[in-house]
CSV table of C-alpha atoms in Angstrom, one decimal:
chain,number,residue,atom,x,y,z
A,370,MET,CA,28.3,181.5,58.1
A,371,LYS,CA,30.1,180.8,61.5
A,372,ILE,CA,32.1,178.4,62.5
A,373,LEU,CA,33.3,177.2,66.3
A,374,ALA,CA,36.4,175.0,65.7
A,375,VAL,CA,37.5,173.2,68.6
A,376,ASP,CA,40.8,171.0,70.0
A,377,PHE,CA,39.9,167.5,71.6
A,378,ASP,CA,43.0,166.8,73.8
A,379,GLY,CA,42.7,169.2,76.8
A,380,VAL,CA,39.6,170.9,75.8
A,381,ILE,CA,36.9,168.5,74.8
A,382,SER,CA,38.8,165.0,77.0
A,383,ASP,CA,41.8,165.4,80.0
A,384,SER,CA,43.7,162.7,78.1
A,385,ALA,CA,47.1,163.6,79.7
A,386,LEU,CA,47.1,160.3,81.9
A,387,LYS,CA,46.1,158.3,79.0
A,388,SER,CA,48.9,159.6,76.8
A,389,LEU,CA,51.4,158.5,80.2
A,390,PHE,CA,49.9,155.1,79.6
A,391,VAL,CA,50.6,154.4,76.4
A,392,SER,CA,53.6,156.5,75.7
A,393,HIS,CA,55.3,155.0,79.4
A,394,ASN,CA,54.1,150.9,77.3
A,395,ALA,CA,55.9,152.2,73.8
A,396,TYR,CA,59.0,153.8,76.0
A,397,CYS,CA,59.4,150.5,77.3
A,398,LYS,CA,59.1,148.7,74.1
A,399,TYR,CA,61.5,150.8,72.4
A,400,PHE,CA,64.5,150.3,75.5
A,401,GLY,CA,63.6,146.8,75.8
A,402,SER,CA,65.9,144.9,78.7
A,403,GLU,CA,68.0,148.0,79.1
A,404,VAL,CA,65.1,150.6,80.1
A,405,LYS,CA,65.0,151.9,83.4
A,406,LYS,CA,62.2,151.0,86.1
A,407,ASN,CA,60.1,153.8,85.6
A,408,PHE,CA,56.9,152.9,87.4
A,409,GLY,CA,58.1,149.6,89.3
A,410,GLY,CA,59.0,148.7,85.5
A,411,GLU,CA,55.4,147.5,85.5
A,412,LEU,CA,53.4,147.9,82.2
A,413,PHE,CA,50.1,149.7,82.2
A,414,THR,CA,47.1,147.5,81.6
A,415,PHE,CA,43.5,148.5,81.9
A,416,GLU,CA,43.5,146.5,85.4
A,417,ASN,CA,46.3,148.0,86.8
A,418,TRP,CA,45.7,151.5,86.1
A,419,GLU,CA,43.5,153.1,89.1
A,420,GLU,CA,46.2,151.3,91.5
A,421,MET,CA,49.1,152.6,89.5
A,422,LYS,CA,47.7,156.2,89.5
A,423,LYS,CA,47.3,156.2,93.8
A,424,GLU,CA,50.9,155.1,94.1
A,425,TYR,CA,52.6,157.0,91.5
A,426,LYS,CA,51.0,160.0,92.7
A,427,LYS,CA,53.7,162.4,92.5
A,428,GLU,CA,54.9,161.1,89.2
A,429,MET,CA,51.6,161.0,87.9
A,430,ASN,CA,51.7,164.9,88.6
A,431,TYR,CA,54.5,166.0,87.8
A,432,TYR,CA,53.9,164.3,84.1
A,433,HIS,CA,50.5,166.3,84.3
A,434,ARG,CA,52.8,169.6,84.2
A,435,LEU,CA,55.0,168.5,82.1
A,436,ARG,CA,52.2,167.8,79.4
A,437,SER,CA,51.8,171.7,78.9
A,438,TYR,CA,54.9,171.6,77.0
A,439,ILE,CA,53.6,169.0,74.6
A,440,GLU,CA,54.9,170.3,71.2
A,441,ILE,CA,54.8,167.2,69.0
A,442,SER,CA,54.1,163.4,69.7
A,443,GLY,CA,57.9,162.7,69.6
A,444,ASP,CA,57.8,165.0,73.2
A,445,PHE,CA,56.1,162.0,74.8
A,446,PHE,CA,59.1,160.7,75.0
A,447,ALA,CA,61.2,163.1,76.4
A,448,ILE,CA,58.3,163.3,79.4
A,449,VAL,CA,59.1,159.7,80.6
A,450,LYS,CA,62.6,160.3,80.2
A,451,ILE,CA,62.8,163.2,82.7
A,452,VAL,CA,60.2,161.4,85.1
A,453,GLU,CA,62.7,158.6,84.8
A,454,GLU,CA,65.5,160.8,85.4
A,455,GLN,CA,63.9,163.2,88.2
A,456,VAL,CA,65.3,165.8,85.7
A,457,GLN,CA,63.6,169.2,87.0
A,458,ILE,CA,62.1,171.5,84.1
A,459,LYS,CA,60.9,174.9,85.0
A,460,ASP,CA,59.3,176.0,81.8
A,461,GLN,CA,58.9,175.7,77.8
A,462,GLN,CA,62.3,176.4,77.1
A,463,GLU,CA,64.0,174.1,79.7
A,464,PHE,CA,62.2,172.0,78.0
A,465,ILE,CA,62.7,171.9,74.9
A,466,ALA,CA,66.4,172.3,75.5
A,467,TYR,CA,66.2,169.1,77.0
A,468,ARG,CA,64.5,167.4,74.6
A,469,ASN,CA,66.5,168.3,71.9
A,470,GLN,CA,69.8,167.2,73.5
A,471,LEU,CA,68.1,163.6,73.4
A,472,GLN,CA,69.2,161.0,70.7
A,473,PHE,CA,66.8,158.4,69.8
A,474,ASP,CA,64.5,157.9,66.4
A,475,HIS,CA,61.7,160.1,67.0
A,476,HIS,CA,60.1,158.6,63.6
A,477,PHE,CA,60.0,155.1,65.4
A,478,PHE,CA,58.8,155.9,68.7
A,479,ARG,CA,56.0,157.5,67.1
A,480,GLU,CA,54.8,154.6,65.5
A,481,LEU,CA,55.3,152.8,68.3
A,482,PHE,CA,53.3,155.5,70.3
A,483,PHE,CA,50.3,154.7,67.7
A,484,GLN,CA,50.5,151.3,68.0
A,485,GLU,CA,50.5,150.6,71.6
A,486,LYS,CA,47.6,153.3,71.2
A,487,GLU,CA,45.4,151.2,68.6
A,488,LYS,CA,46.1,147.5,70.5
A,489,TRP,CA,44.4,149.3,73.7
A,490,GLN,CA,41.8,150.8,71.5
A,491,LYS,CA,41.2,147.4,69.7
A,492,LYS,CA,41.0,145.5,73.4
A,493,SER,CA,38.5,147.6,74.9
A,494,PHE,CA,37.4,150.9,73.2
A,495,LYS,CA,34.6,151.5,76.2
A,496,LYS,CA,37.7,150.9,78.9
A,497,TRP,CA,40.2,153.0,76.4
A,498,PHE,CA,37.5,156.2,76.4
A,499,PHE,CA,36.9,156.3,79.8
A,500,LEU,CA,41.0,156.5,80.9
A,501,SER,CA,40.1,160.2,80.6
A,502,PRO,CA,37.6,161.7,81.8
A,503,VAL,CA,35.7,165.0,79.8
A,504,PHE,CA,35.1,168.4,80.8
A,505,LYS,CA,31.3,168.1,81.2
A,506,GLU,CA,30.7,171.8,80.7
A,507,VAL,CA,32.2,171.9,77.2
A,508,ILE,CA,30.6,169.2,75.8
A,509,LYS,CA,27.2,170.7,77.1
A,510,GLY,CA,28.4,174.1,75.4
A,511,ILE,CA,29.0,172.2,72.4
A,512,GLN,CA,25.9,170.0,72.4
A,513,ARG,CA,24.1,173.9,72.7
A,514,PHE,CA,25.5,175.5,70.2
A,515,THR,CA,24.7,172.6,67.5
A,516,LYS,CA,21.2,172.6,68.4
A,517,GLU,CA,21.3,176.4,68.3
A,518,GLY,CA,22.6,175.7,64.5
A,519,GLN,CA,26.0,176.3,64.7
A,520,LYS,CA,28.7,174.7,62.8
A,521,VAL,CA,31.2,173.1,65.5
A,522,VAL,CA,34.2,171.0,63.6
A,523,ILE,CA,37.2,169.7,65.1
A,524,ALA,CA,40.7,170.6,64.9
A,525,THR,CA,43.1,168.2,66.4
A,526,SER,CA,46.7,166.8,66.4
A,527,ASN,CA,44.9,163.4,66.7
A,528,LEU,CA,44.2,160.7,63.7
A,529,GLY,CA,41.1,162.1,62.9
A,530,GLU,CA,39.8,157.7,63.0
A,531,ALA,CA,41.2,157.5,66.4
A,532,ILE,CA,38.9,159.8,67.9
A,533,HIS,CA,36.0,159.8,65.9
A,534,ARG,CA,34.1,156.6,67.6
A,535,ALA,CA,34.3,158.9,70.8
A,536,PHE,CA,31.7,161.1,69.4
A,537,GLN,CA,29.0,158.5,69.8
A,538,PRO,CA,25.6,159.5,72.4
A,539,GLU,CA,27.1,156.7,74.9
A,540,TYR,CA,30.3,158.8,74.5
A,541,LEU,CA,30.4,162.2,74.0
A,542,GLY,CA,26.8,162.6,74.5
A,543,PHE,CA,26.3,163.5,70.7
A,544,LYS,CA,27.5,162.4,67.1
A,545,MET,CA,30.1,163.8,64.5
A,546,ASP,CA,30.8,163.2,60.8
A,547,ILE,CA,34.1,162.1,60.2
A,548,GLU,CA,34.2,164.8,57.5
A,549,ASP,CA,34.0,167.6,60.8
A,550,ILE,CA,36.9,166.4,62.5
A,551,PHE,CA,40.2,167.9,61.0
A,552,ASP,CA,43.5,165.9,62.1
A,553,LYS,CA,47.1,166.1,61.5
A,554,ASN,CA,46.9,165.2,58.2
A,555,PHE,CA,45.6,169.0,57.3
A,556,GLY,CA,48.9,170.1,58.3
A,557,LYS,CA,51.4,170.2,61.3
A,558,HIS,CA,50.2,174.0,62.6
A,559,LYS,CA,46.3,174.2,63.5
A,560,ALA,CA,46.6,177.3,61.2
A,561,GLU,CA,46.5,175.5,58.1
A,562,HIS,CA,43.6,172.9,59.7
A,563,MET,CA,41.5,176.6,59.6
A,564,GLN,CA,42.5,177.5,56.1
A,565,ALA,CA,41.6,173.7,55.0
A,566,ILE,CA,38.1,174.7,57.1
A,567,ALA,CA,37.4,178.1,55.5
A,568,LYS,CA,38.0,176.2,52.2
A,569,LYS,CA,35.3,173.3,52.9
A,570,TYR,CA,33.1,175.3,54.4
A,571,SER,CA,33.2,178.0,51.9
A,572,ALA,CA,33.5,180.7,55.1
A,573,LYS,CA,36.1,183.3,55.7
A,574,LEU,CA,38.9,182.5,58.1
A,575,ASN,CA,37.4,186.2,60.2
A,576,GLU,CA,34.4,183.7,60.5
A,577,ILE,CA,36.1,180.7,62.3
A,578,TYR,CA,36.2,181.1,66.0
A,579,PHE,CA,38.8,178.8,67.3
A,580,VAL,CA,39.5,177.3,70.9
A,581,ASP,CA,42.8,175.3,71.8
A,582,ASP,CA,45.0,174.7,74.7
A,583,GLN,CA,48.2,175.0,73.2
A,584,LEU,CA,49.5,178.5,72.8
A,585,SER,CA,51.4,177.3,70.0
A,586,TYR,CA,49.1,176.8,67.6
A,587,LEU,CA,47.1,179.6,68.4
A,588,LYS,CA,50.3,182.5,67.6
A,589,GLY,CA,50.1,182.1,64.2
A,590,THR,CA,46.5,181.2,63.9
A,591,ASP,CA,45.0,184.6,65.0
A,592,VAL,CA,47.4,186.6,62.2
A,593,LEU,CA,45.4,184.6,59.6
A,594,GLY,CA,42.0,186.7,61.2
A,595,VAL,CA,40.7,184.1,63.0
A,596,TYR,CA,39.4,184.5,66.4
A,597,VAL,CA,41.4,182.3,68.7
A,598,PHE,CA,40.7,181.8,72.7
A,599,LEU,CA,43.0,179.4,75.1
A,600,ALA,CA,41.3,177.4,77.4
A,601,GLY,CA,42.4,177.8,80.8
A,602,TRP,CA,41.2,174.7,82.0
A,603,GLY,CA,43.3,172.3,79.8
A,604,TYR,CA,47.3,172.0,79.8
A,605,CYS,CA,48.1,175.4,79.7
A,606,THR,CA,50.2,176.7,82.3
A,607,GLU,CA,49.8,179.8,84.3
A,608,SER,CA,52.6,181.8,82.7
A,609,GLN,CA,51.6,180.6,78.8
A,610,LYS,CA,48.3,182.3,80.0
A,611,GLU,CA,50.3,185.1,81.0
A,612,GLU,CA,52.1,185.6,77.9
A,613,ALA,CA,48.6,185.0,75.6
A,614,ARG,CA,47.2,188.0,77.6
A,615,LYS,CA,50.0,190.3,76.4
A,616,GLU,CA,49.1,188.6,73.1
A,617,LYS,CA,45.4,190.0,73.0
A,618,ILE,CA,44.8,186.6,72.9
A,619,PRO,CA,41.7,186.2,75.3
A,620,VAL,CA,41.9,183.3,78.0
A,621,ILE,CA,38.6,181.7,78.6
A,622,GLU,CA,39.7,180.8,82.3
A,623,GLU,CA,37.0,177.8,83.6
A,624,GLU,CA,34.9,175.4,81.7
A,625,LYS,CA,32.0,176.2,82.4
A,626,ASP,CA,33.0,179.7,80.8
A,627,PHE,CA,33.4,177.9,77.4
A,628,TYR,CA,29.6,178.7,76.4
A,629,PRO,CA,28.8,181.7,77.6
A,630,VAL,CA,32.1,183.6,75.9
A,631,LEU,CA,31.9,181.5,73.2
A,632,LYS,CA,28.0,182.7,72.5
A,633,GLU,CA,28.8,186.5,73.1
A,634,ALA,CA,31.6,186.2,70.4
A,635,LEU,CA,29.6,184.9,68.6
A,636,SER,CA,26.9,187.2,68.6
């Protein structure tokens, strides 16, 4: 049996700005009255979100570029700090160096981040879902693979429960069982997810085809024998694409290529 494993953020859903929504609010709560006034000192809400995107387009565009360097949830703190201090970061190495010199409680901020995320989901899941557009061609491709009898699973750094509700016809257009979502509880690296997937479905690792937009997750997974693909429409940078090609990792440049490329590979 062949299995198609797909990341969620950056492959299925463009949730970059939604993560800014959460991390900015969590950041303000983390610092309280001492926080510098990013985005006019206002918290993001469902009501002001569209206007804030227009007013602070430059800052949000810079944030979107920095999103490519995310490795752990605590990195969102570093990004908000970079935007606030107007620090110029050129690449992954500079981002890591800046993040590592920050003095803050990663665990505490991570908890604030997920508390803020849960709060807005509870207020209105529908409004929360539509904060981030989906990659429609990817959705169509997954639906076609499912109809063709292919096994499709999700490998995500999110909590499975946090995204499972979106897998309904009114949101993503198709259903998926929670058991088919392999989240951060299966390990910190996606290589651990692949091993869990192989075990659950009694499949061989070289029968898994994995698509992610984070090169760091693909490197270390490919050595297991898993077929890996970098999603070029996600949060990866041009330099990461170049590095992927040097590592012989195929790059699916655009979301419209998602189904054709993987169809050929699975065949």
